[in-house]
Amino acid sequence: MSAAQPSGDPSLRRYLEHPRGGPTVLRIVLGTQLRRLREAAGITREAAGDAIRGSHAKISRLELGRVSCKERDVADLLTLYNVTDESIRSDFLKLARRTSTPGWWHQYGDVLPGWFETHIGLEEAASVIRTYEVQFVPGLLQTADYARAVTQLGHPRASAEEIERRVQLRVQRQELLTVPDAPRVWAVIDEASLRRPLGGPEVMAGQLRHLLKRAELPNVTVQIAPFSLGGLAAAGGPITILRFLEPDLPDIVYLEQLTSALYLDKRDDVDHYLAVMDRLSAQSESPRESLAMLERLLKES
């Protein structure tokens, strides 16, 4: 191992042999490792940018995992950082190649915005997904009919074919819940979203039954935030927090907006939203009482 290689880093080989999350996560892992090498070598982003015929901004995007990496650029950076061990260089170059391999969601590129593509990749790699929804049932727990009604509401000018493509994408995302080593999904759902008959009474009844069924999965927890709570700490909008087993991936807060999203990974930001989520979970109905509440809502529908 080169002296420039930070001691104690997890082996890149683990990510090569057991990829999870596709190119999105691999880009972040590769970028994090390259940043550590650069900092250990005492080299500035400007100097690194010059080495690959780019700018410090290009190095910043690469280290944050925002872009895929050319093998030539990675090789030049490893040389600059004095990484000469051929096995280490080989692992880095293999990882660079993998960052350009499309994820399964690439087939939906016609209806998938770039800002949401990142979320799907992170979702695939997460070990825990905590989410709070104000207006809708969380996407991972929606039926196809309910997802269709949500999609039509958000894309009123879309063709029937485009609507179906978006619904197919959402349904395929949900396969994540039943794969081996599936993430734990902990959803807090505002009562308002369950009483709003989106798609009509039959669609809503089907959605309530689906929630009850999904809550039977050992890795899915559903809580309802009832009207009786009054004001909520997260009243500003939906929140999703993604946690990962991989040491190179920090917890990430995902805040979706109408035509974009924010991804927060600074410790102070994450801690703030974790505290908000903890308060919501503590104040909401227990999982057992939430299931009883779903049963009552189903009878009323």
mmCIF file of C-alpha atoms in Angstrom:
data_model
loop_
_atom_site.group_PDB
_atom_site.id
_atom_site.type_symbol
_atom_site.label_atom_id
_atom_site.label_comp_id
_atom_site.label_asym_id
_atom_site.label_seq_id
_atom_site.Cartn_x
_atom_site.Cartn_y
_atom_site.Cartn_z
ATOM 1 C CA MET A 1 0.000 0.000 0.000
ATOM 2 C CA SER A 2 1.272 3.475 -0.849
ATOM 3 C CA ALA A 3 2.093 5.791 2.018
ATOM 4 C CA ALA A 4 -0.480 8.180 0.589
ATOM 5 C CA GLN A 5 -3.257 5.663 1.101
ATOM 6 C CA PRO A 6 -5.049 6.635 4.346
ATOM 7 C CA SER A 7 -4.789 3.793 6.856
ATOM 8 C CA GLY A 8 -7.975 2.145 8.077
ATOM 9 C CA ASP A 9 -10.048 2.893 4.938
ATOM 10 C CA PRO A 10 -12.448 0.134 3.924
ATOM 11 C CA SER A 11 -11.270 -1.865 0.951
ATOM 12 C CA LEU A 12 -12.553 -0.793 -2.433
ATOM 13 C CA ARG A 13 -12.782 -4.466 -3.242
ATOM 14 C CA ARG A 14 -15.798 -4.769 -0.949
ATOM 15 C CA TYR A 15 -17.691 -2.297 -3.107
ATOM 16 C CA LEU A 16 -16.577 -4.077 -6.268
ATOM 17 C CA GLU A 17 -17.648 -7.508 -5.032
ATOM 18 C CA HIS A 18 -20.890 -6.442 -3.343
ATOM 19 C CA PRO A 19 -22.183 -3.350 -5.157
ATOM 20 C CA ARG A 20 -25.390 -1.918 -3.759
ATOM 21 C CA GLY A 21 -27.094 1.176 -5.045
ATOM 22 C CA GLY A 22 -25.583 1.117 -8.518
ATOM 23 C CA PRO A 23 -23.494 3.911 -10.012
ATOM 24 C CA THR A 24 -24.864 6.606 -7.680
ATOM 25 C CA VAL A 25 -23.309 5.094 -4.584
ATOM 26 C CA LEU A 26 -20.142 3.953 -6.347
ATOM 27 C CA ARG A 27 -19.516 7.531 -7.531
ATOM 28 C CA ILE A 28 -19.802 8.768 -3.937
ATOM 29 C CA VAL A 29 -17.500 6.024 -2.636
ATOM 30 C CA LEU A 30 -14.908 6.666 -5.340
ATOM 31 C CA GLY A 31 -15.083 10.439 -4.829
ATOM 32 C CA THR A 32 -14.680 10.084 -1.066
ATOM 33 C CA GLN A 33 -11.637 7.836 -1.459
ATOM 34 C CA LEU A 34 -10.025 10.211 -3.967
ATOM 35 C CA ARG A 35 -10.624 13.184 -1.663
ATOM 36 C CA ARG A 36 -8.928 11.346 1.215
ATOM 37 C CA LEU A 37 -5.949 10.538 -0.980
ATOM 38 C CA ARG A 38 -5.662 14.155 -2.152
ATOM 39 C CA GLU A 39 -5.842 15.526 1.379
ATOM 40 C CA ALA A 40 -3.331 12.953 2.674
ATOM 41 C CA ALA A 41 -0.936 14.024 -0.100
ATOM 42 C CA GLY A 42 -1.412 17.711 0.765
ATOM 43 C CA ILE A 43 -2.560 18.611 -2.753
ATOM 44 C CA THR A 44 -5.079 21.381 -3.507
ATOM 45 C CA ARG A 45 -8.166 20.974 -5.666
ATOM 46 C CA GLU A 46 -6.635 23.451 -8.119
ATOM 47 C CA ALA A 47 -3.506 21.338 -8.538
ATOM 48 C CA ALA A 48 -5.592 18.173 -8.891
ATOM 49 C CA GLY A 49 -7.727 19.901 -11.509
ATOM 50 C CA ASP A 50 -4.638 20.871 -13.488
ATOM 51 C CA ALA A 51 -3.494 17.231 -13.452
ATOM 52 C CA ILE A 52 -6.648 16.105 -15.268
ATOM 53 C CA ARG A 53 -6.899 19.102 -17.537
ATOM 54 C CA GLY A 54 -9.861 20.456 -15.596
ATOM 55 C CA SER A 55 -10.762 22.930 -12.857
ATOM 56 C CA HIS A 56 -11.061 22.799 -9.075
ATOM 57 C CA ALA A 57 -14.853 22.759 -9.646
ATOM 58 C CA LYS A 58 -14.515 19.522 -11.627
ATOM 59 C CA ILE A 59 -12.528 17.974 -8.769
ATOM 60 C CA SER A 60 -15.191 19.125 -6.310
ATOM 61 C CA ARG A 61 -17.972 17.494 -8.371
ATOM 62 C CA LEU A 62 -15.922 14.323 -8.712
ATOM 63 C CA GLU A 63 -15.176 14.120 -4.973
ATOM 64 C CA LEU A 64 -18.837 14.685 -4.095
ATOM 65 C CA GLY A 65 -19.899 11.872 -6.428
ATOM 66 C CA ARG A 66 -21.900 14.159 -8.688
ATOM 67 C CA VAL A 67 -20.300 12.909 -11.906
ATOM 68 C CA SER A 68 -18.870 9.651 -13.240
ATOM 69 C CA CYS A 69 -15.093 9.427 -13.601
ATOM 70 C CA LYS A 70 -12.978 8.709 -16.643
ATOM 71 C CA GLU A 71 -10.385 6.014 -16.041
ATOM 72 C CA ARG A 72 -7.688 8.267 -17.467
ATOM 73 C CA ASP A 73 -8.533 11.001 -14.961
ATOM 74 C CA VAL A 74 -8.509 8.578 -12.032
ATOM 75 C CA ALA A 75 -5.171 7.118 -13.173
ATOM 76 C CA ASP A 76 -3.635 10.592 -13.418
ATOM 77 C CA LEU A 77 -4.939 11.543 -9.976
ATOM 78 C CA LEU A 78 -3.564 8.344 -8.422
ATOM 79 C CA THR A 79 -0.163 9.126 -9.926
ATOM 80 C CA LEU A 80 -0.356 12.684 -8.580
ATOM 81 C CA TYR A 81 -1.273 11.329 -5.133
ATOM 82 C CA ASN A 82 1.707 8.921 -5.248
ATOM 83 C CA VAL A 83 -0.416 5.768 -5.259
ATOM 84 C CA THR A 84 1.856 3.266 -6.987
ATOM 85 C CA ASP A 85 0.588 -0.086 -5.694
ATOM 86 C CA GLU A 86 -0.773 -1.823 -8.795
ATOM 87 C CA SER A 87 -3.503 -3.755 -6.959
ATOM 88 C CA ILE A 88 -4.841 -0.542 -5.396
ATOM 89 C CA ARG A 89 -4.684 1.296 -8.728
ATOM 90 C CA SER A 90 -6.483 -1.624 -10.376
ATOM 91 C CA ASP A 91 -9.318 -1.480 -7.824
ATOM 92 C CA PHE A 92 -9.726 2.264 -8.304
ATOM 93 C CA LEU A 93 -9.863 1.900 -12.088
ATOM 94 C CA LYS A 94 -12.409 -0.931 -11.888
ATOM 95 C CA LEU A 95 -14.561 1.222 -9.627
ATOM 96 C CA ALA A 96 -14.255 4.123 -12.082
ATOM 97 C CA ARG A 97 -15.545 1.876 -14.869
ATOM 98 C CA ARG A 98 -18.493 0.814 -12.712
ATOM 99 C CA THR A 99 -19.552 4.420 -12.094
ATOM 100 C CA SER A 100 -20.525 4.668 -15.762
ATOM 101 C CA THR A 101 -22.695 1.530 -15.720
ATOM 102 C CA PRO A 102 -26.385 2.534 -15.864
ATOM 103 C CA GLY A 103 -28.652 1.562 -12.957
ATOM 104 C CA TRP A 104 -31.923 -0.297 -13.611
ATOM 105 C CA TRP A 105 -33.731 3.046 -13.535
ATOM 106 C CA HIS A 106 -31.838 4.224 -16.624
ATOM 107 C CA GLN A 107 -34.600 2.686 -18.755
ATOM 108 C CA TYR A 108 -36.950 5.344 -17.351
ATOM 109 C CA GLY A 109 -34.702 8.232 -18.386
ATOM 110 C CA ASP A 110 -37.529 9.757 -20.432
ATOM 111 C CA VAL A 111 -39.590 10.418 -17.282
ATOM 112 C CA LEU A 112 -36.901 10.471 -14.579
ATOM 113 C CA PRO A 113 -35.375 13.851 -13.657
ATOM 114 C CA GLY A 114 -31.715 13.847 -12.663
ATOM 115 C CA TRP A 115 -32.408 15.134 -9.169
ATOM 116 C CA PHE A 116 -34.655 12.142 -8.447
ATOM 117 C CA GLU A 117 -32.317 9.633 -10.087
ATOM 118 C CA THR A 118 -29.855 10.369 -7.290
ATOM 119 C CA HIS A 119 -32.523 9.572 -4.699
ATOM 120 C CA ILE A 120 -33.299 6.186 -6.257
ATOM 121 C CA GLY A 121 -29.624 5.244 -6.217
ATOM 122 C CA LEU A 122 -29.287 6.235 -2.559
ATOM 123 C CA GLU A 123 -32.542 4.456 -1.700
ATOM 124 C CA GLU A 124 -31.167 1.242 -3.202
ATOM 125 C CA ALA A 125 -28.101 1.425 -0.954
ATOM 126 C CA ALA A 126 -29.781 2.503 2.291
ATOM 127 C CA SER A 127 -30.013 0.269 5.343
ATOM 128 C CA VAL A 128 -32.680 2.458 6.980
ATOM 129 C CA ILE A 129 -35.189 4.798 5.297
ATOM 130 C CA ARG A 130 -37.171 7.052 7.626
ATOM 131 C CA THR A 131 -39.844 9.172 6.015
ATOM 132 C CA TYR A 132 -42.585 11.601 6.996
ATOM 133 C CA GLU A 133 -45.333 12.454 4.525
ATOM 134 C CA VAL A 134 -47.857 15.250 4.836
ATOM 135 C CA GLN A 135 -50.003 15.084 1.708
ATOM 136 C CA PHE A 136 -49.540 11.600 0.218
ATOM 137 C CA VAL A 137 -48.822 8.029 1.223
ATOM 138 C CA PRO A 138 -45.032 7.487 0.833
ATOM 139 C CA GLY A 139 -44.041 6.374 -2.660
ATOM 140 C CA LEU A 140 -42.569 3.067 -1.473
ATOM 141 C CA LEU A 141 -45.949 2.140 0.034
ATOM 142 C CA GLN A 142 -48.323 3.240 -2.750
ATOM 143 C CA THR A 143 -50.538 0.993 -4.855
ATOM 144 C CA ALA A 144 -50.364 1.375 -8.623
ATOM 145 C CA ASP A 145 -53.843 2.955 -8.699
ATOM 146 C CA TYR A 146 -52.970 5.431 -5.965
ATOM 147 C CA ALA A 147 -49.622 6.214 -7.636
ATOM 148 C CA ARG A 148 -51.500 6.867 -10.876
ATOM 149 C CA ALA A 149 -53.787 9.381 -9.145
ATOM 150 C CA VAL A 150 -50.780 11.123 -7.536
ATOM 151 C CA THR A 151 -48.953 11.244 -10.869
ATOM 152 C CA GLN A 152 -51.956 12.667 -12.718
ATOM 153 C CA LEU A 153 -52.237 15.352 -10.054
ATOM 154 C CA GLY A 154 -48.584 16.334 -10.402
ATOM 155 C CA HIS A 155 -48.437 16.062 -14.207
ATOM 156 C CA PRO A 156 -51.828 17.183 -15.497
ATOM 157 C CA ARG A 157 -50.573 17.670 -19.077
ATOM 158 C CA ALA A 158 -48.809 14.307 -19.339
ATOM 159 C CA SER A 159 -50.015 11.732 -21.849
ATOM 160 C CA ALA A 160 -51.541 8.450 -20.685
ATOM 161 C CA GLU A 161 -48.370 6.654 -21.811
ATOM 162 C CA GLU A 162 -46.141 8.974 -19.765
ATOM 163 C CA ILE A 163 -48.362 8.528 -16.712
ATOM 164 C CA GLU A 164 -48.044 4.756 -16.983
ATOM 165 C CA ARG A 165 -44.264 4.987 -17.342
ATOM 166 C CA ARG A 166 -44.070 7.000 -14.134
ATOM 167 C CA VAL A 167 -46.321 4.524 -12.334
ATOM 168 C CA GLN A 168 -44.188 1.588 -13.540
ATOM 169 C CA LEU A 169 -41.086 3.320 -12.206
ATOM 170 C CA ARG A 170 -42.687 3.794 -8.788
ATOM 171 C CA VAL A 171 -43.884 0.193 -8.628
ATOM 172 C CA GLN A 172 -40.465 -1.142 -9.618
ATOM 173 C CA ARG A 173 -38.856 0.959 -6.865
ATOM 174 C CA GLN A 174 -41.008 -0.904 -4.347
ATOM 175 C CA GLU A 175 -39.295 -4.218 -5.112
ATOM 176 C CA LEU A 176 -36.635 -2.895 -2.751
ATOM 177 C CA LEU A 177 -38.872 -3.780 0.201
ATOM 178 C CA THR A 178 -38.731 -7.541 -0.357
ATOM 179 C CA VAL A 179 -35.189 -8.199 -1.604
ATOM 180 C CA PRO A 180 -32.618 -9.991 0.597
ATOM 181 C CA ASP A 181 -31.138 -7.522 3.112
ATOM 182 C CA ALA A 182 -33.995 -5.122 2.387
ATOM 183 C CA PRO A 183 -33.741 -1.771 4.163
ATOM 184 C CA ARG A 184 -35.837 -1.010 7.202
ATOM 185 C CA VAL A 185 -38.547 1.460 6.176
ATOM 186 C CA TRP A 186 -40.072 3.532 8.977
ATOM 187 C CA ALA A 187 -42.886 5.751 7.720
ATOM 188 C CA VAL A 188 -44.803 8.397 9.657
ATOM 189 C CA ILE A 189 -47.909 9.383 7.681
ATOM 190 C CA ASP A 190 -50.058 12.397 8.430
ATOM 191 C CA GLU A 191 -53.716 11.514 9.006
ATOM 192 C CA ALA A 192 -54.723 14.135 6.428
ATOM 193 C CA SER A 193 -53.130 12.123 3.612
ATOM 194 C CA LEU A 194 -55.157 9.051 4.618
ATOM 195 C CA ARG A 195 -58.473 10.890 4.760
ATOM 196 C CA ARG A 196 -58.035 12.630 1.422
ATOM 197 C CA PRO A 197 -59.816 10.318 -1.093
ATOM 198 C CA LEU A 198 -57.205 10.609 -3.820
ATOM 199 C CA GLY A 199 -58.382 8.714 -6.890
ATOM 200 C CA GLY A 200 -61.792 8.095 -5.350
ATOM 201 C CA PRO A 201 -63.127 5.909 -2.498
ATOM 202 C CA GLU A 202 -62.240 2.572 -4.133
ATOM 203 C CA VAL A 203 -58.652 3.584 -4.844
ATOM 204 C CA MET A 204 -58.266 4.904 -1.320
ATOM 205 C CA ALA A 205 -59.722 1.742 0.227
ATOM 206 C CA GLY A 206 -57.269 -0.320 -1.818
ATOM 207 C CA GLN A 207 -54.450 1.891 -0.595
ATOM 208 C CA LEU A 208 -55.447 1.453 3.047
ATOM 209 C CA ARG A 209 -55.560 -2.341 2.614
ATOM 210 C CA HIS A 210 -52.135 -2.193 0.970
ATOM 211 C CA LEU A 211 -50.688 -0.244 3.897
ATOM 212 C CA LEU A 212 -52.001 -2.848 6.315
ATOM 213 C CA LYS A 213 -50.429 -5.598 4.211
ATOM 214 C CA ARG A 214 -47.082 -3.831 3.866
ATOM 215 C CA ALA A 215 -46.972 -3.208 7.607
ATOM 216 C CA GLU A 216 -46.876 -7.005 8.058
ATOM 217 C CA LEU A 217 -43.385 -7.059 6.545
ATOM 218 C CA PRO A 218 -40.752 -7.365 9.299
ATOM 219 C CA ASN A 219 -38.764 -4.446 7.881
ATOM 220 C CA VAL A 220 -41.686 -1.992 7.534
ATOM 221 C CA THR A 221 -43.032 0.183 10.357
ATOM 222 C CA VAL A 222 -46.024 2.480 9.839
ATOM 223 C CA GLN A 223 -47.091 5.216 12.233
ATOM 224 C CA ILE A 224 -49.880 7.749 11.837
ATOM 225 C CA ALA A 225 -49.579 11.349 12.992
ATOM 226 C CA PRO A 226 -53.193 12.104 14.027
ATOM 227 C CA PHE A 227 -55.032 15.418 13.777
ATOM 228 C CA SER A 228 -55.073 15.547 17.569
ATOM 229 C CA LEU A 229 -51.359 16.404 17.568
ATOM 230 C CA GLY A 230 -52.141 19.902 16.340
ATOM 231 C CA GLY A 231 -49.000 21.593 15.027
ATOM 232 C CA LEU A 232 -46.091 19.402 13.952
ATOM 233 C CA ALA A 233 -42.402 20.209 13.994
ATOM 234 C CA ALA A 234 -42.132 19.091 10.355
ATOM 235 C CA ALA A 235 -45.193 20.918 9.074
ATOM 236 C CA GLY A 236 -43.136 22.536 6.321
ATOM 237 C CA GLY A 237 -43.170 19.448 4.139
ATOM 238 C CA PRO A 238 -42.143 15.823 3.684
ATOM 239 C CA ILE A 239 -38.814 14.527 4.982
ATOM 240 C CA THR A 240 -36.795 11.427 4.143
ATOM 241 C CA ILE A 241 -33.631 10.419 6.006
ATOM 242 C CA LEU A 242 -31.420 7.723 4.519
ATOM 243 C CA ARG A 243 -28.874 5.829 6.603
ATOM 244 C CA PHE A 244 -26.176 3.526 5.210
ATOM 245 C CA LEU A 245 -24.005 0.723 6.537
ATOM 246 C CA GLU A 246 -21.107 1.816 4.327
ATOM 247 C CA PRO A 247 -18.695 4.025 6.293
ATOM 248 C CA ASP A 248 -18.055 6.179 3.214
ATOM 249 C CA LEU A 249 -21.707 7.232 3.031
ATOM 250 C CA PRO A 250 -22.987 9.750 5.589
ATOM 251 C CA ASP A 251 -26.636 9.978 6.594
ATOM 252 C CA ILE A 252 -28.499 12.031 3.989
ATOM 253 C CA VAL A 253 -31.659 14.114 4.369
ATOM 254 C CA TYR A 254 -33.774 14.268 1.209
ATOM 255 C CA LEU A 255 -36.205 17.172 0.851
ATOM 256 C CA GLU A 256 -38.312 16.956 -2.295
ATOM 257 C CA GLN A 257 -39.757 20.080 -3.871
ATOM 258 C CA LEU A 258 -42.011 20.599 -6.873
ATOM 259 C CA THR A 259 -39.324 20.515 -9.566
ATOM 260 C CA SER A 260 -36.143 19.791 -7.609
ATOM 261 C CA ALA A 261 -34.798 18.376 -4.357
ATOM 262 C CA LEU A 262 -32.270 19.148 -1.643
ATOM 263 C CA TYR A 263 -29.759 16.603 -0.355
ATOM 264 C CA LEU A 264 -28.311 17.520 3.034
ATOM 265 C CA ASP A 265 -25.392 15.612 4.554
ATOM 266 C CA LYS A 266 -23.761 18.132 6.895
ATOM 267 C CA ARG A 267 -23.809 16.767 10.435
ATOM 268 C CA ASP A 268 -25.660 19.745 11.938
ATOM 269 C CA ASP A 269 -28.408 19.581 9.295
ATOM 270 C CA VAL A 270 -28.813 15.831 9.634
ATOM 271 C CA ASP A 271 -28.923 16.015 13.434
ATOM 272 C CA HIS A 272 -31.645 18.679 13.248
ATOM 273 C CA TYR A 273 -33.851 16.566 11.003
ATOM 274 C CA LEU A 274 -33.179 13.415 13.009
ATOM 275 C CA ALA A 275 -34.403 15.254 16.110
ATOM 276 C CA VAL A 276 -37.528 16.359 14.233
ATOM 277 C CA MET A 277 -38.171 12.797 13.062
ATOM 278 C CA ASP A 278 -37.637 11.413 16.555
ATOM 279 C CA ARG A 279 -40.208 13.884 17.954
ATOM 280 C CA LEU A 280 -42.693 12.965 15.243
ATOM 281 C CA SER A 281 -42.281 9.257 15.969
ATOM 282 C CA ALA A 282 -42.640 9.793 19.711
ATOM 283 C CA GLN A 283 -45.779 11.947 19.319
ATOM 284 C CA SER A 284 -47.502 9.814 16.673
ATOM 285 C CA GLU A 285 -49.662 6.783 17.330
ATOM 286 C CA SER A 286 -47.717 3.625 18.133
ATOM 287 C CA PRO A 287 -47.313 1.111 15.286
ATOM 288 C CA ARG A 288 -50.002 -1.123 16.855
ATOM 289 C CA GLU A 289 -52.475 1.728 17.339
ATOM 290 C CA SER A 290 -51.670 3.015 13.854
ATOM 291 C CA LEU A 291 -52.727 -0.320 12.363
ATOM 292 C CA ALA A 292 -55.953 -0.175 14.372
ATOM 293 C CA MET A 293 -56.503 3.340 13.046
ATOM 294 C CA LEU A 294 -55.984 2.128 9.478
ATOM 295 C CA GLU A 295 -58.599 -0.559 10.090
ATOM 296 C CA ARG A 296 -61.056 2.071 11.324
ATOM 297 C CA LEU A 297 -60.381 4.319 8.337
ATOM 298 C CA LEU A 298 -60.927 1.357 6.005
ATOM 299 C CA LYS A 299 -64.320 0.645 7.580
ATOM 300 C CA GLU A 300 -65.276 4.295 7.167
ATOM 301 C CA SER A 301 -64.236 4.387 3.489
#
